[in-house]
mmCIF file of C-alpha atoms and ligand atoms in Angstrom:
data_model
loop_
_atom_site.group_PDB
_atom_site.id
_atom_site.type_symbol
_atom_site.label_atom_id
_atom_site.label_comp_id
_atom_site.label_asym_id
_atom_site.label_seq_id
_atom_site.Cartn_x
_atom_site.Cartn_y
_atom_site.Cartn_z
ATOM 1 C CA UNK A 826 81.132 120.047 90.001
ATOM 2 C CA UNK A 827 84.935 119.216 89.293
ATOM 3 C CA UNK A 828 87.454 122.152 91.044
ATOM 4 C CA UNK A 829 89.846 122.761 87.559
ATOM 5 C CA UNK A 830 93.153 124.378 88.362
ATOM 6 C CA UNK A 831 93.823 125.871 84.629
ATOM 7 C CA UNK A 832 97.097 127.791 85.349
ATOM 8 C CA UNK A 833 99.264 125.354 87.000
ATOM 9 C CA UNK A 834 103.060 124.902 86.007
ATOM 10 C CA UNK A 835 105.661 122.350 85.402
ATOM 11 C CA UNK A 836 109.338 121.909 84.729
ATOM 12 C CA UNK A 837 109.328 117.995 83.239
ATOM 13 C CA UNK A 838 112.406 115.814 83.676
ATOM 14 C CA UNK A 839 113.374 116.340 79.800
ATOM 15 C CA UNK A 840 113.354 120.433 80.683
ATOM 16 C CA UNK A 841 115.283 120.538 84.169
ATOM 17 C CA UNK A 842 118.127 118.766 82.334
ATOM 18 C CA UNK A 843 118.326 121.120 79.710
ATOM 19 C CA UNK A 844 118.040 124.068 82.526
ATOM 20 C CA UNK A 845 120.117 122.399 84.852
ATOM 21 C CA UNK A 846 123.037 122.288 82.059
ATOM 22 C CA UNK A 847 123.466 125.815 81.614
ATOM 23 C CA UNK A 848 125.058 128.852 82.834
ATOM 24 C CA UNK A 849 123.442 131.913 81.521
ATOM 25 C CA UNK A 850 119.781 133.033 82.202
ATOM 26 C CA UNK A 851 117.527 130.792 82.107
ATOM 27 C CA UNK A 852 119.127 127.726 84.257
ATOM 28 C CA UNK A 853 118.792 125.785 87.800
ATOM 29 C CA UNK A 854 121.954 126.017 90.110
ATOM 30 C CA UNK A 855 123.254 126.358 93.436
ATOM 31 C CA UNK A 856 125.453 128.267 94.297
ATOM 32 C CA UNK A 857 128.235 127.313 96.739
ATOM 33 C CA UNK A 858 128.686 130.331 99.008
ATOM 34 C CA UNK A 859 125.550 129.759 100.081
ATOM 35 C CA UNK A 860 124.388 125.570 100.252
ATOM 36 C CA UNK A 861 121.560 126.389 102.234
ATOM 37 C CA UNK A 862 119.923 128.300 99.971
ATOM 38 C CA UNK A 863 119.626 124.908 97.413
ATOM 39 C CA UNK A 864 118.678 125.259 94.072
ATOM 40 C CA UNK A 865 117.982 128.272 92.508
ATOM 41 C CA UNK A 866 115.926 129.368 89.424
ATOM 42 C CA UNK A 867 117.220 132.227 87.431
ATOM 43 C CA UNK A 868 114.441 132.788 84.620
ATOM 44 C CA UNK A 869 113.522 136.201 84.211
ATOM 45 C CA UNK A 870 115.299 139.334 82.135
ATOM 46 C CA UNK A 871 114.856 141.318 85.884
ATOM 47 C CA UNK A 872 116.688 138.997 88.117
ATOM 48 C CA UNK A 873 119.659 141.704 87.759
ATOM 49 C CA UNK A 874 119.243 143.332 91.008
ATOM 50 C CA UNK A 875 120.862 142.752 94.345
ATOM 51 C CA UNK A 876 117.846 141.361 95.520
ATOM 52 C CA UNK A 877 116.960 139.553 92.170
ATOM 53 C CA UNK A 878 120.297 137.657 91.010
ATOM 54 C CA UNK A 879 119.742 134.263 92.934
ATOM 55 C CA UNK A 880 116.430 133.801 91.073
ATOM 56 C CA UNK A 881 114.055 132.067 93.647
ATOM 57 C CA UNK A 882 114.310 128.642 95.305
ATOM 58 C CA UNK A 883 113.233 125.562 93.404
ATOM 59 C CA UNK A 884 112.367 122.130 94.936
ATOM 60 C CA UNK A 885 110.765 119.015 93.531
ATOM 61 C CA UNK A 886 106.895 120.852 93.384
ATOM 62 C CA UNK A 887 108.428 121.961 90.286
ATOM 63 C CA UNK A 888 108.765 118.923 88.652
ATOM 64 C CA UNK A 889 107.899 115.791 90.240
ATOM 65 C CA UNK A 890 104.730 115.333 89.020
ATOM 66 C CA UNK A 891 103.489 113.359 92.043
ATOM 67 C CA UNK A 892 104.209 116.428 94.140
ATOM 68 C CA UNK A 893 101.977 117.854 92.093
ATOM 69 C CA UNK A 894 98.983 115.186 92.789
ATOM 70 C CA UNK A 895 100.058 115.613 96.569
ATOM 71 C CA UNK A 896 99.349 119.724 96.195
ATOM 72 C CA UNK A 897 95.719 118.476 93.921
ATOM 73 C CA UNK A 898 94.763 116.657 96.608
ATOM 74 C CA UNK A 899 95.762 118.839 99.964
ATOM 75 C CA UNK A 900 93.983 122.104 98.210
ATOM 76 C CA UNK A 901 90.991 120.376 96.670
ATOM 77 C CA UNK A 902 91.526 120.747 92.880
ATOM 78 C CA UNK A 903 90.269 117.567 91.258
ATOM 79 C CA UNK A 904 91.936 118.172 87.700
ATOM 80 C CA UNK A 905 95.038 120.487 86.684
ATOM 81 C CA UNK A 906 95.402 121.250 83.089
ATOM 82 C CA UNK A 907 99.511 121.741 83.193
ATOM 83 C CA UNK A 908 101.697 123.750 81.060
ATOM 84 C CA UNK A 909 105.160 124.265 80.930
ATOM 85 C CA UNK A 910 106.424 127.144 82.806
ATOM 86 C CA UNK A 911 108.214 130.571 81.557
ATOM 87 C CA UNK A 912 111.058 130.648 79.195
ATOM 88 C CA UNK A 913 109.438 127.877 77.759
ATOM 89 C CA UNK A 914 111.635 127.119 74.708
ATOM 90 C CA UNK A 915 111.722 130.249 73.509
ATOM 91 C CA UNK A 916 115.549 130.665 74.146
ATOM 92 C CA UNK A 917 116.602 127.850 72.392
ATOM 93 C CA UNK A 918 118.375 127.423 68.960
ATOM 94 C CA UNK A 919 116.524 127.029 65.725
ATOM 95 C CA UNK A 920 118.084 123.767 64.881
ATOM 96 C CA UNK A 921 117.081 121.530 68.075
ATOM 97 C CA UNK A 922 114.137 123.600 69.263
ATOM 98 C CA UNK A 923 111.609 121.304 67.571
ATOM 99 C CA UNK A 924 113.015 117.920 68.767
ATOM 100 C CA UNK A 925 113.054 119.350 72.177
ATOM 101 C CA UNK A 926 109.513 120.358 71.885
ATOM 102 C CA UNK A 927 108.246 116.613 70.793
ATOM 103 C CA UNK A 928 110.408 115.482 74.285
ATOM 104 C CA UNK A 929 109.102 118.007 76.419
ATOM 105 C CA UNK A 930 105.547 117.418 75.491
ATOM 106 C CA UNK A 931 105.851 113.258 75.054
ATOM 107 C CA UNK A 932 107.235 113.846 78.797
ATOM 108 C CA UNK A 933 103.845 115.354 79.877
ATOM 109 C CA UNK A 934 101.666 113.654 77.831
ATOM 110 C CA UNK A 935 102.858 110.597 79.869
ATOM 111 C CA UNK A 936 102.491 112.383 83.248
ATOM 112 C CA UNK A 937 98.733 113.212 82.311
ATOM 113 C CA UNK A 938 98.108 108.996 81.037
ATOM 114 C CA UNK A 939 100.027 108.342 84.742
ATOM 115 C CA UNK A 940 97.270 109.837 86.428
ATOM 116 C CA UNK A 941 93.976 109.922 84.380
ATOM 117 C CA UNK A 942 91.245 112.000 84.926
ATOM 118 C CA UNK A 943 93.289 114.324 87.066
ATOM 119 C CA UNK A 944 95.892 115.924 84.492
ATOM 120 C CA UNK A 945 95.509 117.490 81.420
ATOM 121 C CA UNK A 946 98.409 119.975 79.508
ATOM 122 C CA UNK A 947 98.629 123.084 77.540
ATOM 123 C CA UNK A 948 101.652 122.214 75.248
ATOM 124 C CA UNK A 949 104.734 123.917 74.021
ATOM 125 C CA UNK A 950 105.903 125.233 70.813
ATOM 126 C CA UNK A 951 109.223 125.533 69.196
ATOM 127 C CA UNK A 952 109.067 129.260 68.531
ATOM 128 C CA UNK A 953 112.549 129.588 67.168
ATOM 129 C CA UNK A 954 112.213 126.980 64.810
ATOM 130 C CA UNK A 955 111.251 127.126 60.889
ATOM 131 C CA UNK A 956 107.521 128.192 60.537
ATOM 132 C CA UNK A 957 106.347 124.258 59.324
ATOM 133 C CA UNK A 958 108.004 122.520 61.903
ATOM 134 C CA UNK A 959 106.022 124.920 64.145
ATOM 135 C CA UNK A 960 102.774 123.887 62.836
ATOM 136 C CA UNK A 961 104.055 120.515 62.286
ATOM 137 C CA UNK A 962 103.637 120.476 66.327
ATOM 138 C CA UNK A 963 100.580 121.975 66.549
ATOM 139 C CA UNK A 964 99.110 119.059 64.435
ATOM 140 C CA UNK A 965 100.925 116.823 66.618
ATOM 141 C CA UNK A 966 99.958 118.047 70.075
ATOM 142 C CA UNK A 967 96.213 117.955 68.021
ATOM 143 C CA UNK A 968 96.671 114.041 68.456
ATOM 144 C CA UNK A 969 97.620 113.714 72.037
ATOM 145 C CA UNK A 970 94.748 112.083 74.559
ATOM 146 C CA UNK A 971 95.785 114.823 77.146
ATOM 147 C CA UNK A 972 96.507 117.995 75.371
ATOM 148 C CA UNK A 973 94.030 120.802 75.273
ATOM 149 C CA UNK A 974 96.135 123.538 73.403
ATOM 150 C CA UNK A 975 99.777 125.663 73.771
ATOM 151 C CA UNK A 976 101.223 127.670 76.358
ATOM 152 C CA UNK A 977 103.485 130.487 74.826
ATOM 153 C CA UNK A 978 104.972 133.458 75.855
ATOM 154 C CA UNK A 979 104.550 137.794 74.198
ATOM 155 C CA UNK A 980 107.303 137.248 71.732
ATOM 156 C CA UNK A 981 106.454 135.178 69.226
ATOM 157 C CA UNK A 982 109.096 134.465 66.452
ATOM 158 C CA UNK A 983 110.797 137.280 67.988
ATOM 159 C CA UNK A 984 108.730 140.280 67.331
ATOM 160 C CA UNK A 985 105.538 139.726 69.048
ATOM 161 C CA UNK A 986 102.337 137.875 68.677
ATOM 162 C CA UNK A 987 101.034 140.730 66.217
ATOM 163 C CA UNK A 988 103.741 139.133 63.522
ATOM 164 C CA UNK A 989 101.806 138.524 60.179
ATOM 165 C CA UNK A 990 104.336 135.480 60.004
ATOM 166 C CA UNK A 991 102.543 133.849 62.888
ATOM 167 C CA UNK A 992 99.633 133.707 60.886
ATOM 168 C CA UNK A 993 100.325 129.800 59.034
ATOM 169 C CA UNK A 994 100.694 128.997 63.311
ATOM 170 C CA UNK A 995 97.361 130.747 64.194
ATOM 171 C CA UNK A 996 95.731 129.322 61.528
ATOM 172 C CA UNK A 997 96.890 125.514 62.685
ATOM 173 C CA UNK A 998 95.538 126.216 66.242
ATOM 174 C CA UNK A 999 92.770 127.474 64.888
ATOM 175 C CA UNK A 1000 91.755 124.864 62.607
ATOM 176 C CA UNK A 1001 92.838 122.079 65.307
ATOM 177 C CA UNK A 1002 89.751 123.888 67.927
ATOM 178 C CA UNK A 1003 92.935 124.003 70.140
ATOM 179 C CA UNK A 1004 93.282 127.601 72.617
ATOM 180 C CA UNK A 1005 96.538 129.364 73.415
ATOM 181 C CA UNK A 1006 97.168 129.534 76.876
ATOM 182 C CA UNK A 1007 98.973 133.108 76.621
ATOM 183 C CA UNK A 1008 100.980 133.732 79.453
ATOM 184 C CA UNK A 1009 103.931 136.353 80.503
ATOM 185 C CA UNK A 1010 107.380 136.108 80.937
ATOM 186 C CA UNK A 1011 109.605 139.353 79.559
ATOM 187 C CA UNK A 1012 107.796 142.023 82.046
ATOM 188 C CA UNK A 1013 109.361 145.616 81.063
ATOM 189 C CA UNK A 1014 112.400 147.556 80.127
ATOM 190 C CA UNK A 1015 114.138 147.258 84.210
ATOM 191 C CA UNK A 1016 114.466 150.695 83.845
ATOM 192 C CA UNK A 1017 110.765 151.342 84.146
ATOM 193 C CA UNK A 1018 111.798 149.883 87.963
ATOM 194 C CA UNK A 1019 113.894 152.686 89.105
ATOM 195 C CA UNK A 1020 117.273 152.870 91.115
ATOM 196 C CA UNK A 1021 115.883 151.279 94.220
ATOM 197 C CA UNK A 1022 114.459 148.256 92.210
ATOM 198 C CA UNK A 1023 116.726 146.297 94.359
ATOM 199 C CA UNK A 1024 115.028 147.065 97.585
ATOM 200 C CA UNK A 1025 112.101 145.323 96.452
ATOM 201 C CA UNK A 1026 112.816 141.790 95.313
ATOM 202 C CA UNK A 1027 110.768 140.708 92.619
ATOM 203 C CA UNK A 1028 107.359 142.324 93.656
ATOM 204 C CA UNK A 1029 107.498 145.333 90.494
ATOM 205 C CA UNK A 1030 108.326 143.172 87.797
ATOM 206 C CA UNK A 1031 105.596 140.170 88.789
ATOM 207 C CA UNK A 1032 102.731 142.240 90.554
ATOM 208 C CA UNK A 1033 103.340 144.909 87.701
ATOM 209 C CA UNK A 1034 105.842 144.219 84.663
ATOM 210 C CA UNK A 1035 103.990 140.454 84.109
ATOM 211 C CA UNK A 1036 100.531 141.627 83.533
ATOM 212 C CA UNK A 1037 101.531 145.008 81.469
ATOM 213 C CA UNK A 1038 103.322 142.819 79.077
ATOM 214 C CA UNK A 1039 99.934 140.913 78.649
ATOM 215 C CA UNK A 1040 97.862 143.552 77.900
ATOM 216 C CA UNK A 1041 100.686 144.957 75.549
ATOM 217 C CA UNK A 1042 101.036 141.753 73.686
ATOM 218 C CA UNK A 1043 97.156 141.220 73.208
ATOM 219 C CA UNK A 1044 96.593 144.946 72.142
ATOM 220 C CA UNK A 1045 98.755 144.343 69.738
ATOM 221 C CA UNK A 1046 97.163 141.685 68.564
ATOM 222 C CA UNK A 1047 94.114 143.482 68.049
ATOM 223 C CA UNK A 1048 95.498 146.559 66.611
ATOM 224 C CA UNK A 1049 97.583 143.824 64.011
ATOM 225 C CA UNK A 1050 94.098 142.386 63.013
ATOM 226 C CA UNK A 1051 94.512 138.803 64.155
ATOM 227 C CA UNK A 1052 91.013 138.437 65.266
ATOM 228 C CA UNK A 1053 89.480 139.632 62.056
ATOM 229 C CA UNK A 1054 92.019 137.260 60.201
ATOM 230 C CA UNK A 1055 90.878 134.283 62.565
ATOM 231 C CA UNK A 1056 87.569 135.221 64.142
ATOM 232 C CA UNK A 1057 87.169 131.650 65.941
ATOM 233 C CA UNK A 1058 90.435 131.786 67.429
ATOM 234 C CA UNK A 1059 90.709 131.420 71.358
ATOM 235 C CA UNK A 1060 93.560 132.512 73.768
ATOM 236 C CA UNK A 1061 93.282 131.957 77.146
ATOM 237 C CA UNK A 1062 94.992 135.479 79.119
ATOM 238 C CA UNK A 1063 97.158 134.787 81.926
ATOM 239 C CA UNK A 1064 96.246 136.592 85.429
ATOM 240 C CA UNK A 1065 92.483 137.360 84.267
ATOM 241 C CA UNK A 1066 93.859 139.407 81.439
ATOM 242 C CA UNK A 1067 96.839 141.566 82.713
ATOM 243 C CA UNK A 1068 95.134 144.690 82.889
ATOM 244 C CA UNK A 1069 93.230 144.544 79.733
ATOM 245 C CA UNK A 1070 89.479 144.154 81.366
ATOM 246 C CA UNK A 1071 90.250 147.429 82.974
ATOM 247 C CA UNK A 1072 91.787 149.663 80.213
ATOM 248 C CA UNK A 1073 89.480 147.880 77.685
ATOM 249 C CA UNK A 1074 87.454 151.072 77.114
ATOM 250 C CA UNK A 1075 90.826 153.317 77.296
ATOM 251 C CA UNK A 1076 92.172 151.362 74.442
ATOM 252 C CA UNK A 1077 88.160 150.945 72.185
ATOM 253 C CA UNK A 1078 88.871 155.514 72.903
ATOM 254 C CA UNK A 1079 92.098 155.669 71.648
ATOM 255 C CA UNK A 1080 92.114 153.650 68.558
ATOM 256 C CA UNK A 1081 88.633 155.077 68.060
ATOM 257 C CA UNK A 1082 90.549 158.737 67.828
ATOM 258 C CA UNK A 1083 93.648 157.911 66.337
ATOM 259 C CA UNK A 1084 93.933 160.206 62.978
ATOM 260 C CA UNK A 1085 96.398 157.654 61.836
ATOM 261 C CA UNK A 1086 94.831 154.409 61.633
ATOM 262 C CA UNK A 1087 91.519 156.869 60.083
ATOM 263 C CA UNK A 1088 94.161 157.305 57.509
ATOM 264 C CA UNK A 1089 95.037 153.754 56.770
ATOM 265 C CA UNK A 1090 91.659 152.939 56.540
ATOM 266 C CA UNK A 1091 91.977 151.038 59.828
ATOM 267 C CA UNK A 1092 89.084 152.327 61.490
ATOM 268 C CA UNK A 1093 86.284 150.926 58.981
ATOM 269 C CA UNK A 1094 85.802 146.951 59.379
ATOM 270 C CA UNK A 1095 87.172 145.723 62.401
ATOM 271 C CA UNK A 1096 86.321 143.874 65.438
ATOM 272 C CA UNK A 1097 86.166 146.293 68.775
ATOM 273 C CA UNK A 1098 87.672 145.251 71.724
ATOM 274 C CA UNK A 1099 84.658 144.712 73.569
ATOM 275 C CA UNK A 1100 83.713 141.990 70.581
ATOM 276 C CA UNK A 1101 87.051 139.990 71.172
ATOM 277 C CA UNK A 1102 86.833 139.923 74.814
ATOM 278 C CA UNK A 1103 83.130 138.769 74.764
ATOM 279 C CA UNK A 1104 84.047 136.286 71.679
ATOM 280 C CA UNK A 1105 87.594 135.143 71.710
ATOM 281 C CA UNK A 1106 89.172 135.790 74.897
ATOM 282 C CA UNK A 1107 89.184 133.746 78.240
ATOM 283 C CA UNK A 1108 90.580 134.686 81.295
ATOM 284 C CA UNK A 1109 92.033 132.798 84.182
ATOM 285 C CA UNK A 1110 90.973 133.829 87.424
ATOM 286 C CA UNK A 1111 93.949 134.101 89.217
ATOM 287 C CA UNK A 1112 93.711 138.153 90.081
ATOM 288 C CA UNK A 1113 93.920 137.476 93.916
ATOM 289 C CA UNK A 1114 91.157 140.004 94.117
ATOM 290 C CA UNK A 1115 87.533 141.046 93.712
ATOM 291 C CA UNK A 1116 88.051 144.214 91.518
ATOM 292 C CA UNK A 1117 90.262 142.058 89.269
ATOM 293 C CA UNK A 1118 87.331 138.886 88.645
ATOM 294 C CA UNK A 1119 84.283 141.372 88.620
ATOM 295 C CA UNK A 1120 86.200 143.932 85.383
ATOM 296 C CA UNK A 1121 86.987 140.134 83.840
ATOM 297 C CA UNK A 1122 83.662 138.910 84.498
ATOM 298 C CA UNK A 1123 82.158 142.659 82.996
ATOM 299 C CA UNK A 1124 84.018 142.102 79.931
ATOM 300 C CA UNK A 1125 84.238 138.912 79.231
ATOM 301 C CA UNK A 1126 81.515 137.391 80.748
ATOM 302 C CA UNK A 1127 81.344 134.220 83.711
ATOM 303 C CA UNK A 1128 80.938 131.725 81.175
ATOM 304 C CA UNK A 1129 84.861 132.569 80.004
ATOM 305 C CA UNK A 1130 86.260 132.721 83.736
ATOM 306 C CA UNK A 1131 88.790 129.558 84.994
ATOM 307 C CA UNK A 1132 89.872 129.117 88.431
ATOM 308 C CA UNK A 1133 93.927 128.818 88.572
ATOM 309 C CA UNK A 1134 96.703 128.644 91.367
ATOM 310 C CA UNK A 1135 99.623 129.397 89.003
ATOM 311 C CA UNK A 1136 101.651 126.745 91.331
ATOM 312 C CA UNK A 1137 104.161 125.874 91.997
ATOM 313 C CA UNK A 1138 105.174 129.919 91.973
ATOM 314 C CA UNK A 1139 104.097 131.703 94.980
ATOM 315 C CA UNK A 1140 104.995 128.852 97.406
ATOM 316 C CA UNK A 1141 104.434 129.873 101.396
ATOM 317 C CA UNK A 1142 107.360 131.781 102.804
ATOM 318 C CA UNK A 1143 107.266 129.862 106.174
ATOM 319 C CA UNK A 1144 107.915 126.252 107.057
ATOM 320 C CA UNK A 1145 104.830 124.225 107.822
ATOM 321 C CA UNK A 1146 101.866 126.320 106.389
ATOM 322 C CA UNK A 1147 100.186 123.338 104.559
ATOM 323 C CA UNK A 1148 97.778 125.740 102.830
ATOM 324 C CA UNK A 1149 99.041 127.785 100.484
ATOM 325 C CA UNK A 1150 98.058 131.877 100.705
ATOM 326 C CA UNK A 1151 98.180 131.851 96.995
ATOM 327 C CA UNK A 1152 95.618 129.291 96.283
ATOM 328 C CA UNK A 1153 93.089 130.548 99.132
ATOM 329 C CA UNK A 1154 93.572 133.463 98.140
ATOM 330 C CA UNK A 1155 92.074 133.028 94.985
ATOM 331 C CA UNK A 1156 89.266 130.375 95.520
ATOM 332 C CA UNK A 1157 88.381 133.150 98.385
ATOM 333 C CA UNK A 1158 88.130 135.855 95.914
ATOM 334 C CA UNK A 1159 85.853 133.784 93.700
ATOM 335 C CA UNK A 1160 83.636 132.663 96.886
ATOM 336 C CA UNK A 1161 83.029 136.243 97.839
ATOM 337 C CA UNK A 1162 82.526 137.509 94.344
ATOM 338 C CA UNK A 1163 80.063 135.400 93.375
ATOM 339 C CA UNK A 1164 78.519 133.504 96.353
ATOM 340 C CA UNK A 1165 79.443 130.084 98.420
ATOM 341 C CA UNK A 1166 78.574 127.360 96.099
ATOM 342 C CA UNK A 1167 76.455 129.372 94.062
ATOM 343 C CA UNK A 1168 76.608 128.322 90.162
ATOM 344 C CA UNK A 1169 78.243 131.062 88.889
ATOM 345 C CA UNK A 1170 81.148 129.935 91.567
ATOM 346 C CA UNK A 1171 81.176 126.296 90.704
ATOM 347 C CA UNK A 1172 81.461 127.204 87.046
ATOM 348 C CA UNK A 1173 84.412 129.637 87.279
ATOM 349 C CA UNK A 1174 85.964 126.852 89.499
ATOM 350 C CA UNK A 1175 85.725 124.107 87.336
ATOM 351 C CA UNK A 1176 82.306 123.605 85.430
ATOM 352 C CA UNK A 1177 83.583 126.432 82.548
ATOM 353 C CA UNK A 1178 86.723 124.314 82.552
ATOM 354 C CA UNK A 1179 85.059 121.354 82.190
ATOM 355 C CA UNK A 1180 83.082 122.040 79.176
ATOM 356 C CA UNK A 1181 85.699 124.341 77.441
ATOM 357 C CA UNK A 1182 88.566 122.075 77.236
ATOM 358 C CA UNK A 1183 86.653 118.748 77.081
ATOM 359 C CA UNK A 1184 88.025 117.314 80.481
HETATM 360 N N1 URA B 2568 106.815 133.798 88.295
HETATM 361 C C1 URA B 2568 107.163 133.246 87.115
HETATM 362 O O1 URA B 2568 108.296 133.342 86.675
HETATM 363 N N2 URA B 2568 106.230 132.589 86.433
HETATM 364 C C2 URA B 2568 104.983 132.449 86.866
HETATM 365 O O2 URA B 2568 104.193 131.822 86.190
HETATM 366 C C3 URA B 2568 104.640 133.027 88.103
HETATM 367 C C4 URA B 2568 105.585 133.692 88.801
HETATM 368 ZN ZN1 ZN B 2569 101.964 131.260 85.599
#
């Protein structure tokens, strides 16, 4: 059975130009008081503390796609279904937003045909353009050899994935069989960090602020209806679901008791969360942990569990460990959940991949 690496990230040629052209958050620089530090990656809303403002380091793993191969091949992962890593495009203007999409995913399209059999993508969408051109791309990315479905990010057109405008978009992936890869990128309000957020680098708002935005953005999308709108509809959830396999109960209790939605009528004819997770959710199994696959495997079930690495983030911190922590870390977690090459193990690590994307 194939090892499948579904959460695996890239920053194509067509994107580091665009990044490495600008001065405000997000962009790739480096920053002259201090050369040894090379060049930095400034992405997230957080990077505003002492500890945060240089972003983190960024070398070629990030997008030369035959460093990329190279990692494949040192960890064992026979195929990596790619994506485009957070902002995606979500930051840029209406007006050239869908043009950059087509160049962006034309740029890995070609990096998968490069090296068949071993890469497959997740494309991108141009969020901030008008709603046809959006679905205009979905068609499109329908057509290409290598592409499997979108990556996107919690906020939508603007206002979050429970936005009754997305619905023309949902209804293009939908009727395409493609999945959203669903991942985070906007964490919380820094406050929620505190005034010593700075002592602690970027460990709240990625352990913490990454996966609460997940489970926000999906809850919302079940509280909006979007699964009883689209029943067939698949998303993929980033870091085996945020937190959602865990509070999936809290959240079936409180909606279940909410006088409100009793009042709207809201309570009647609707799919539980227990239904979506079982039916329309996947989850990626990079949790790190054994708590974190065995609530994802509870809820969701083996069958919808995907080995990932989320490379090339989490990189060693010393020179000349080969392996990374980060990728035995997880395949470690999946071994001793669920047995050394038992079948359960092999399908999480690539035979559910396998089948569900049609690799
Ligand atoms: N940090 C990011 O910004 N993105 C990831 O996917 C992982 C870590
Ligand atoms: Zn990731």
């Amino acid at each position: 059975m194939p090892v499948v690496d579904v959460h695996t990230h890239m920053y194509p040629p067509a994107y580091m130009k665009l990044m490495r052209s600008r001065d405000k958050i997000p962009y790739v620089r480096s920053f002259p008081d201090d050369p040894a530090a090379g060049d930095r990656l400034v992405i997230l809303p957080a990077e505003d503390t002492a500890s945060t403002t240089r972003g983190r380091p960024i070398g070629r793993e990030y997008f030369d796609v035959n460093e990329k191969i190279a990692f494949m091949s040192k960890h064992g992962i026979d195929v990596s279904v790619i994506s485009l890593a957070n902002p995606w495009l979500d930051w840029l203007p209406s007006d050239t937003a869908a043009e950059t999409a087509r160049l962006v995913n034309d740029d890995v399209e070609s990096m998968c045909a490069q090296h068949e059999g071993r890469l497959y993508a997740f494309g991108t969408l141009p969020l901030s353009a008008p709603a046809e051109q959006i679905v205009q791309e979905v068609s499109r990315l329908a057509t290409l050899d290598h592409h499997r479905g979108v990556v996107m990010g919690t906020s939508g057109l603007g206002s979050g994935l429970d936005d009754p405008a997305l619905d023309p978009m949902y209804a293009a992936i939908d009727r395409t069989g493609q999945l959203i890869f669903l991942h985070p990128h906007y964490g919380l309000p820094t406050s929620v960090y505190g005034e010593r957020a700075s002592d602690y680098g970027h460990v709240l708002p990625l352990a913490l602020g990454f996966p609460l935005e997940t489970t926000i953005a999906v809850t919302r999308m079940l509280l909006s209806g979007v699964w009883d709108r689209f029943p067939r509809l698949q998303v993929l959830l980033a870091h085996s679901g945020g937190t959602l396999p865990f509070l999936a109960g809290r959240i079936e209790s409180c909606i279940a008791h909410d006088a409100h939605l009793k009042k709207e009528g809201k309570l009647g004819n609707r799919r539980d969360v227990w239904d979506v997770l079982k039916n329309n959710i996947y989850l990626d199994a990079v949790i790190y942990g054994e708590a974190g696959l065995k609530a994802a495997v509870d809820t969701s079930g083996a069958e919808r569990l995907m080995f990932g690495t989320d490379h090339p983030f989490f990189p060693p911190l010393d020179e000349g460990e080969d392996e990374w922590l980060s990728v035995k870390l997880n395949s470690q977690a999946v071994r001793s959940t669920f047995g050394n090459n038992t079948k359960i193990a092999e399908a999480i690590m690539g035979g559910n991949a396998k089948q569900i994307l049609r690799l």
